[in-house]
Short mmCIF file of C-alpha atoms in Angstrom, two decimals:
data_model
loop_
_atom_site.label_atom_id
_atom_site.label_comp_id
_atom_site.label_asym_id
_atom_site.label_seq_id
_atom_site.Cartn_x
_atom_site.Cartn_y
_atom_site.Cartn_z
CA UNK A 69 51.05 24.30 -26.27
CA UNK A 70 53.72 26.78 -27.63
CA UNK A 71 56.15 25.86 -29.70
CA UNK A 72 60.02 25.69 -28.91
CA UNK A 73 61.31 28.14 -31.26
CA UNK A 74 64.30 26.21 -31.97
CA UNK A 75 62.68 23.52 -32.95
CA UNK A 76 61.72 22.72 -37.35
CA UNK A 77 58.00 22.61 -36.53
CA UNK A 78 55.19 24.42 -34.76
CA UNK A 79 52.55 22.60 -32.42
CA UNK A 80 49.70 23.43 -30.49
CA UNK A 81 47.09 22.29 -28.38
CA UNK A 82 43.26 23.48 -28.18
CA UNK A 83 41.34 21.86 -25.06
CA UNK A 84 37.55 20.78 -24.98
CA UNK A 85 34.96 22.83 -23.43
CA UNK A 86 31.92 22.69 -21.30
CA UNK A 87 28.88 24.58 -22.08
CA UNK A 88 27.98 25.47 -18.31
CA UNK A 89 25.25 27.73 -18.69
CA UNK A 90 23.39 29.36 -21.08
CA UNK A 91 23.48 27.03 -24.69
CA UNK A 92 22.26 26.26 -27.11
CA UNK A 93 21.45 30.20 -26.53
CA UNK A 94 24.71 30.65 -28.61
CA UNK A 95 23.46 29.87 -31.85
CA UNK A 96 20.49 32.75 -31.68
CA UNK A 97 22.06 35.81 -30.54
CA UNK A 98 22.27 34.40 -26.85
CA UNK A 99 24.10 34.55 -23.63
CA UNK A 100 26.66 31.42 -22.23
CA UNK A 101 28.48 30.70 -20.31
CA UNK A 102 31.71 27.83 -21.04
CA UNK A 103 34.87 26.53 -19.97
CA UNK A 104 37.81 25.09 -21.20
CA UNK A 105 38.96 21.77 -19.79
CA UNK A 106 42.33 20.13 -19.74
CA UNK A 107 40.64 16.57 -19.50
CA UNK A 108 40.60 16.32 -23.41
CA UNK A 109 42.57 17.88 -25.94
CA UNK A 110 43.72 18.14 -30.02
CA UNK A 111 46.99 19.01 -31.42
CA UNK A 112 47.89 20.44 -34.80
CA UNK A 113 51.41 20.12 -35.59
CA UNK A 114 52.50 22.34 -38.81
CA UNK A 115 56.28 21.40 -40.20
CA UNK A 116 58.04 22.98 -43.78
CA UNK A 117 58.01 20.79 -46.21
CA UNK A 118 58.79 21.11 -50.34
CA UNK A 119 54.77 20.76 -51.02
CA UNK A 120 51.95 21.29 -49.01
CA UNK A 121 50.42 17.67 -47.50
CA UNK A 122 47.73 17.40 -44.73
CA UNK A 123 48.70 13.68 -43.23
CA UNK A 124 45.20 11.74 -42.40
CA UNK A 125 45.30 10.21 -38.81
CA UNK A 126 46.24 6.58 -39.08
CA UNK A 127 42.66 5.91 -36.74
CA UNK A 128 40.72 8.90 -37.46
CA UNK A 129 41.26 9.28 -41.19
CA UNK A 130 41.35 5.36 -41.83
CA UNK A 131 40.55 4.18 -45.10
CA UNK A 132 42.55 0.79 -45.08
CA UNK A 133 40.79 -2.35 -43.46
CA UNK A 134 41.36 -5.52 -42.56
CA UNK A 135 37.83 -6.82 -43.82
CA UNK A 136 34.30 -5.22 -43.70
CA UNK A 137 33.84 -5.64 -40.07
CA UNK A 138 36.69 -3.92 -39.28
CA UNK A 139 35.01 -1.27 -41.68
CA UNK A 140 31.92 -1.38 -39.70
CA UNK A 141 33.18 -1.36 -36.47
CA UNK A 142 35.32 0.91 -36.76
CA UNK A 143 32.61 3.26 -38.36
CA UNK A 144 30.31 2.84 -35.16
CA UNK A 145 33.09 3.88 -32.78
CA UNK A 146 34.37 6.74 -34.51
CA UNK A 147 32.07 7.81 -37.25
CA UNK A 148 32.27 8.67 -41.13
CA UNK A 149 35.01 12.02 -40.79
CA UNK A 150 38.15 12.50 -39.53
CA UNK A 151 40.00 15.68 -39.18
CA UNK A 152 41.40 15.74 -42.89
CA UNK A 153 38.21 18.00 -43.92
CA UNK A 154 38.28 20.37 -41.36
CA UNK A 155 41.99 20.79 -41.81
CA UNK A 156 41.25 21.55 -45.38
CA UNK A 157 37.86 23.52 -44.70
CA UNK A 158 40.66 25.86 -42.65
CA UNK A 159 43.25 26.38 -45.36
CA UNK A 160 40.44 27.73 -47.41
CA UNK A 161 38.63 29.68 -45.30
CA UNK A 162 42.43 31.23 -43.93
CA UNK A 163 43.25 32.08 -46.98
CA UNK A 164 40.13 34.01 -48.01
CA UNK A 165 40.24 35.67 -44.79
CA UNK A 166 43.97 36.78 -45.31
CA UNK A 167 42.80 37.93 -48.99
CA UNK A 168 39.85 40.25 -48.00
CA UNK A 169 42.53 41.81 -45.02
CA UNK A 170 45.24 41.99 -47.49
CA UNK A 171 47.38 39.91 -44.91
CA UNK A 172 50.12 38.59 -46.87
CA UNK A 173 51.10 35.07 -46.42
CA UNK A 174 55.03 34.27 -46.47
CA UNK A 175 56.20 31.16 -45.74
CA UNK A 176 56.58 28.50 -47.66
CA UNK A 177 54.59 25.38 -48.25
CA UNK A 178 54.37 23.05 -44.77
CA UNK A 179 52.79 19.55 -43.64
CA UNK A 180 49.83 19.33 -41.60
CA UNK A 181 49.19 16.83 -39.33
CA UNK A 182 46.58 16.54 -36.10
CA UNK A 183 46.08 14.41 -33.01
CA UNK A 184 43.23 13.83 -30.77
CA UNK A 185 41.82 12.04 -27.40
CA UNK A 186 38.30 14.29 -27.81
CA UNK A 187 35.84 11.23 -27.63
CA UNK A 188 33.29 11.90 -30.84
CA UNK A 189 30.15 12.64 -30.65
CA UNK A 190 30.32 13.81 -26.76
CA UNK A 191 29.16 17.38 -27.12
CA UNK A 192 32.95 18.64 -25.84
CA UNK A 193 33.92 20.69 -29.39
CA UNK A 194 36.02 18.03 -30.85
CA UNK A 195 35.94 19.65 -34.21
CA UNK A 196 36.69 22.94 -33.51
CA UNK A 197 39.32 22.35 -31.13
CA UNK A 198 41.07 20.78 -34.23
CA UNK A 199 40.42 24.36 -36.12
CA UNK A 200 41.45 25.89 -33.18
CA UNK A 201 45.25 24.10 -32.61
CA UNK A 202 45.32 24.65 -36.62
CA UNK A 203 44.41 28.74 -36.59
CA UNK A 204 47.54 28.99 -33.72
CA UNK A 205 49.77 26.93 -35.85
CA UNK A 206 49.00 29.47 -38.99
CA UNK A 207 49.41 32.41 -37.10
CA UNK A 208 52.66 31.66 -35.75
CA UNK A 209 54.14 30.43 -38.76
CA UNK A 210 52.94 33.07 -40.85
CA UNK A 211 53.97 35.45 -37.96
CA UNK A 212 50.46 37.42 -38.07
CA UNK A 213 49.28 37.15 -34.88
CA UNK A 214 49.69 40.05 -34.37
CA UNK A 215 47.13 41.25 -37.23
CA UNK A 216 44.22 38.96 -36.55
CA UNK A 217 42.39 40.12 -33.61
CA UNK A 218 41.56 37.91 -30.63
CA UNK A 219 37.97 38.41 -31.38
CA UNK A 220 38.09 37.34 -34.54
CA UNK A 221 39.33 34.68 -34.15
CA UNK A 222 36.32 32.51 -33.07
CA UNK A 223 34.24 33.57 -36.33
CA UNK A 224 36.96 32.25 -38.34
CA UNK A 225 37.21 28.81 -36.60
CA UNK A 226 33.51 28.85 -37.00
CA UNK A 227 33.08 29.52 -40.83
CA UNK A 228 35.58 26.71 -41.45
CA UNK A 229 33.41 24.14 -39.70
CA UNK A 230 30.12 25.67 -41.61
CA UNK A 231 32.17 25.17 -44.84
CA UNK A 232 31.67 21.54 -44.12
CA UNK A 233 27.75 22.09 -43.31
CA UNK A 234 28.73 21.62 -39.80
CA UNK A 235 25.43 23.77 -37.25
CA UNK A 236 27.14 24.94 -34.55
CA UNK A 237 27.25 28.65 -32.41
CA UNK A 238 30.30 31.09 -31.42
CA UNK A 239 30.53 29.68 -27.81
CA UNK A 240 32.56 26.53 -28.58
CA UNK A 241 35.17 28.68 -30.54
CA UNK A 242 35.36 31.58 -28.20
CA UNK A 243 36.09 29.48 -24.91
CA UNK A 244 38.97 27.46 -27.22
CA UNK A 245 40.52 30.45 -28.34
CA UNK A 246 40.63 32.52 -25.60
CA UNK A 247 40.93 29.66 -22.41
CA UNK A 248 39.68 29.51 -19.09
CA UNK A 249 36.00 30.63 -17.63
CA UNK A 250 34.28 33.16 -20.28
CA UNK A 251 30.58 35.12 -20.49
CA UNK A 252 29.72 35.68 -23.43
CA UNK A 253 27.32 38.04 -24.98
CA UNK A 254 26.34 37.34 -28.64
CA UNK A 255 23.84 40.40 -28.39
CA UNK A 256 22.40 41.26 -32.30
CA UNK A 257 23.16 44.74 -32.92
CA UNK A 258 26.46 44.23 -30.97
CA UNK A 259 27.14 40.89 -33.56
CA UNK A 260 25.95 43.43 -36.54
CA UNK A 261 28.18 46.08 -35.98
CA UNK A 262 31.37 44.64 -34.62
CA UNK A 263 31.40 40.86 -35.97
CA UNK A 264 31.62 39.41 -32.88
CA UNK A 265 30.11 39.30 -29.64
CA UNK A 266 30.92 40.63 -26.08
CA UNK A 267 33.76 37.90 -24.41
CA UNK A 268 34.78 38.68 -20.54
CA UNK A 269 36.81 36.58 -19.47
CA UNK A 270 35.96 35.24 -15.48
CA UNK A 271 38.69 34.03 -12.62
CA UNK A 272 38.12 30.43 -12.41
CA UNK A 273 38.77 30.33 -9.01
CA UNK A 274 34.93 31.55 -8.94
CA UNK A 275 34.00 27.45 -9.98
CA UNK A 276 33.25 24.54 -7.47
CA UNK A 277 34.39 21.23 -8.41
CA UNK A 278 32.23 20.13 -11.58
CA UNK A 279 32.27 16.89 -12.87
CA UNK A 280 32.13 15.27 -16.57
CA UNK A 281 30.03 12.29 -17.43
CA UNK A 282 29.95 10.60 -20.56
CA UNK A 283 29.30 6.97 -22.16
CA UNK A 284 31.65 5.25 -24.53
CA UNK A 285 29.32 4.91 -27.14
CA UNK A 286 27.38 8.48 -27.12
CA UNK A 287 24.21 9.61 -29.83
CA UNK A 288 26.06 12.47 -32.70
CA UNK A 289 25.53 15.50 -30.93
CA UNK A 290 24.89 17.55 -34.55
CA UNK A 291 21.71 16.33 -34.61
CA UNK A 292 19.93 17.79 -32.11
CA UNK A 293 20.03 21.37 -33.78
CA UNK A 294 18.26 21.14 -36.57
CA UNK A 295 14.37 21.06 -35.78
CA UNK A 296 14.74 23.72 -33.07
CA UNK A 297 16.82 26.11 -35.93
CA UNK A 298 13.72 25.55 -37.83
CA UNK A 299 11.38 26.47 -35.28
CA UNK A 300 13.43 29.83 -34.23
CA UNK A 301 13.65 30.69 -37.97
CA UNK A 302 9.62 30.43 -38.29
CA UNK A 303 9.43 32.63 -35.45
CA UNK A 304 7.80 29.96 -33.09
CA UNK A 305 6.73 31.47 -30.05
CA UNK A 306 7.50 28.76 -27.80
CA UNK A 307 11.17 28.23 -29.21
CA UNK A 308 11.84 32.43 -29.03
CA UNK A 309 10.87 32.33 -25.67
CA UNK A 310 12.49 29.36 -23.95
CA UNK A 311 15.41 30.69 -25.75
CA UNK A 312 15.33 33.93 -24.08
CA UNK A 313 14.70 31.85 -20.57
CA UNK A 314 18.15 29.89 -21.42
CA UNK A 315 20.03 33.40 -22.40
CA UNK A 316 18.68 34.74 -19.09
CA UNK A 317 20.06 31.48 -16.93
CA UNK A 318 23.49 32.63 -18.37
CA UNK A 319 23.19 36.53 -17.35
CA UNK A 320 21.98 35.59 -13.96
CA UNK A 321 24.62 32.92 -14.17
CA UNK A 322 27.14 35.31 -14.01
CA UNK A 323 26.92 37.07 -11.08
CA UNK A 324 25.45 33.97 -9.17
CA UNK A 325 29.40 32.53 -10.01
CA UNK A 326 31.26 36.05 -8.53
CA UNK A 327 28.84 35.97 -5.27
CA UNK A 328 30.13 31.68 -5.08
CA UNK A 329 26.55 31.49 -4.80
CA UNK A 330 26.98 27.79 -5.73
CA UNK A 331 23.16 26.68 -4.19
CA UNK A 332 21.86 29.01 -7.27
CA UNK A 333 24.25 27.63 -9.38
CA UNK A 334 22.63 24.00 -9.22
CA UNK A 335 19.41 25.61 -9.49
CA UNK A 336 20.51 27.26 -12.89
CA UNK A 337 22.08 23.87 -14.19
CA UNK A 338 18.88 21.90 -13.47
CA UNK A 339 16.67 24.70 -15.35
CA UNK A 340 19.22 24.67 -18.55
CA UNK A 341 18.69 21.79 -19.11
CA UNK A 342 14.74 21.66 -18.28
CA UNK A 343 14.01 24.25 -20.76
CA UNK A 344 16.40 22.26 -23.21
CA UNK A 345 14.29 19.17 -23.12
CA UNK A 346 11.47 21.01 -23.69
CA UNK A 347 12.14 22.56 -27.09
CA UNK A 348 14.13 19.50 -28.21
CA UNK A 349 11.91 16.48 -26.46
CA UNK A 350 13.32 13.09 -25.42
CA UNK A 351 13.08 11.48 -28.68
CA UNK A 352 15.55 14.00 -30.38
CA UNK A 353 17.90 14.28 -27.52
CA UNK A 354 18.13 10.56 -26.74
CA UNK A 355 17.27 8.50 -24.23
CA UNK A 356 21.30 7.65 -23.37
CA UNK A 357 21.59 11.49 -23.29
CA UNK A 358 18.47 11.89 -20.89
CA UNK A 359 20.03 8.67 -18.79
CA UNK A 360 23.33 10.25 -17.78
CA UNK A 361 21.27 13.42 -16.83
CA UNK A 362 19.25 11.83 -15.07
CA UNK A 363 21.88 9.38 -13.11
CA UNK A 364 23.26 12.81 -11.90
CA UNK A 365 20.07 14.09 -10.44
CA UNK A 366 19.24 10.71 -8.65
CA UNK A 367 22.07 11.82 -6.31
CA UNK A 368 20.82 14.88 -6.02
CA UNK A 369 23.80 16.36 -8.61
CA UNK A 370 23.07 19.06 -10.59
CA UNK A 371 23.53 18.38 -14.58
CA UNK A 372 23.13 19.31 -17.74
CA UNK A 373 24.53 19.16 -21.11
CA UNK A 374 28.09 20.03 -21.82
CA UNK A 375 27.32 21.09 -26.01
CA UNK A 376 24.35 18.92 -27.72
CA UNK A 377 24.46 15.82 -26.22
CA UNK A 378 27.18 13.30 -25.58
CA UNK A 379 28.09 14.28 -22.50
CA UNK A 380 26.98 15.76 -19.07
CA UNK A 381 28.64 18.41 -16.58
CA UNK A 382 27.58 17.81 -12.80
CA UNK A 383 27.78 19.33 -9.96
CA UNK A 384 26.91 18.49 -5.96
CA UNK A 385 26.57 20.99 -4.24
CA UNK A 386 26.43 18.76 -0.95
CA UNK A 387 30.20 18.01 -1.40
CA UNK A 388 32.60 15.09 -1.06
CA UNK A 389 30.01 12.28 0.09
CA UNK A 390 27.59 13.50 -2.63
CA UNK A 391 30.64 13.13 -5.07
CA UNK A 392 31.00 9.51 -4.00
CA UNK A 393 27.40 8.56 -4.73
CA UNK A 394 27.98 10.03 -7.95
CA UNK A 395 30.84 8.21 -8.92
CA UNK A 396 29.10 4.59 -7.69
CA UNK A 397 25.75 5.56 -9.96
CA UNK A 398 27.52 6.19 -13.02
CA UNK A 399 29.67 3.03 -12.36
CA UNK A 400 26.63 1.07 -12.03
CA UNK A 401 25.09 2.47 -14.64
CA UNK A 402 27.70 1.83 -17.19
CA UNK A 403 28.81 5.72 -17.39
CA UNK A 404 32.00 7.13 -17.20
CA UNK A 405 32.63 10.44 -14.43
CA UNK A 406 35.77 12.54 -13.64
CA UNK A 407 36.97 15.56 -12.53
CA UNK A 408 36.70 18.37 -14.38
CA UNK A 409 40.27 19.85 -14.71
CA UNK A 410 39.66 24.21 -15.78
CA UNK A 411 42.27 25.54 -18.30
CA UNK A 412 43.78 28.86 -16.99
CA UNK A 413 42.84 31.83 -19.79
CA UNK A 414 46.08 31.68 -22.29
CA UNK A 415 45.74 35.67 -23.14
CA UNK A 416 48.36 37.30 -22.46
CA UNK A 417 48.05 40.87 -20.74
CA UNK A 418 48.21 42.40 -24.23
CA UNK A 419 45.59 40.53 -25.41
CA UNK A 420 43.18 40.78 -22.63
CA UNK A 421 43.64 44.68 -22.57
CA UNK A 422 42.85 45.28 -26.49
CA UNK A 423 40.05 43.12 -25.84
CA UNK A 424 38.91 45.35 -22.72
CA UNK A 425 39.59 48.32 -24.65
CA UNK A 426 37.67 47.16 -28.13
#
């Protein structure tokens, strides 16, 4: 969302994303393909004010309750953490980034508020969407968009989440900054030299129709990373080879999309999940997450997690008749299913040219 220049506030949206292929190799110098979707979004509003204020959200940052039943019910549905901590962490990281880059911040104080409809704990990158929207507000408020390279912005968002101990990779933040469909290569040598991966926007028309499946009360998507990350650091041969296989799926997936070989795409999506399942194990993935994948596969659809769990992306290679079967199977299983609405890239020609020259 671009702000009206005549208004006295700045407001930006950032969108949920689907990890189509390659996840979770983005944490381990792998490759991914991800897509920004219009189904869900977060927005941040920045309004000049006399003092700096971060407004709590009336639902997601609730601290006043009718009774203990209300408190527990809210926590079970929304979790313990809202967006205020994300915005505070971002303010700190952004300020330090600008100080290190000797970027002078002129603009005075402001009030930050946010809104989001991204379901919690669905692996749709709700936390980073809030931070991404805030970043765009700051770039416009301080009039420094031209001073912060597009390739650096995902790392800035991730650093804000790292401040809070959130375990994540760059994939989500890249596609939320770029929009559309993006192929990413997190080659370690390139990362060490440039501080960012190789990010290649792709034409969204290459995508076939996709479907998003999620449940009302999904598991926490952040917990499933822990054991695999530890084993990776310790040099576990199975984990390292499996991560390599997942990264190769993204590499092959790029060619498959360019050639519109959708039968092969379905195979790659299923392989991606199957490898992940072997790495993490069913206990870590959770019964509900596995159920969502298996419901889609019961009608012959390809399916995998959108992120770390909590939601699934499905593809029906046989067309509308199979989509109808998918919808019926999801309703019977008590799951929500909807068509994926893809967001085009929101980078302008100048930003895309700068990326290609970097």
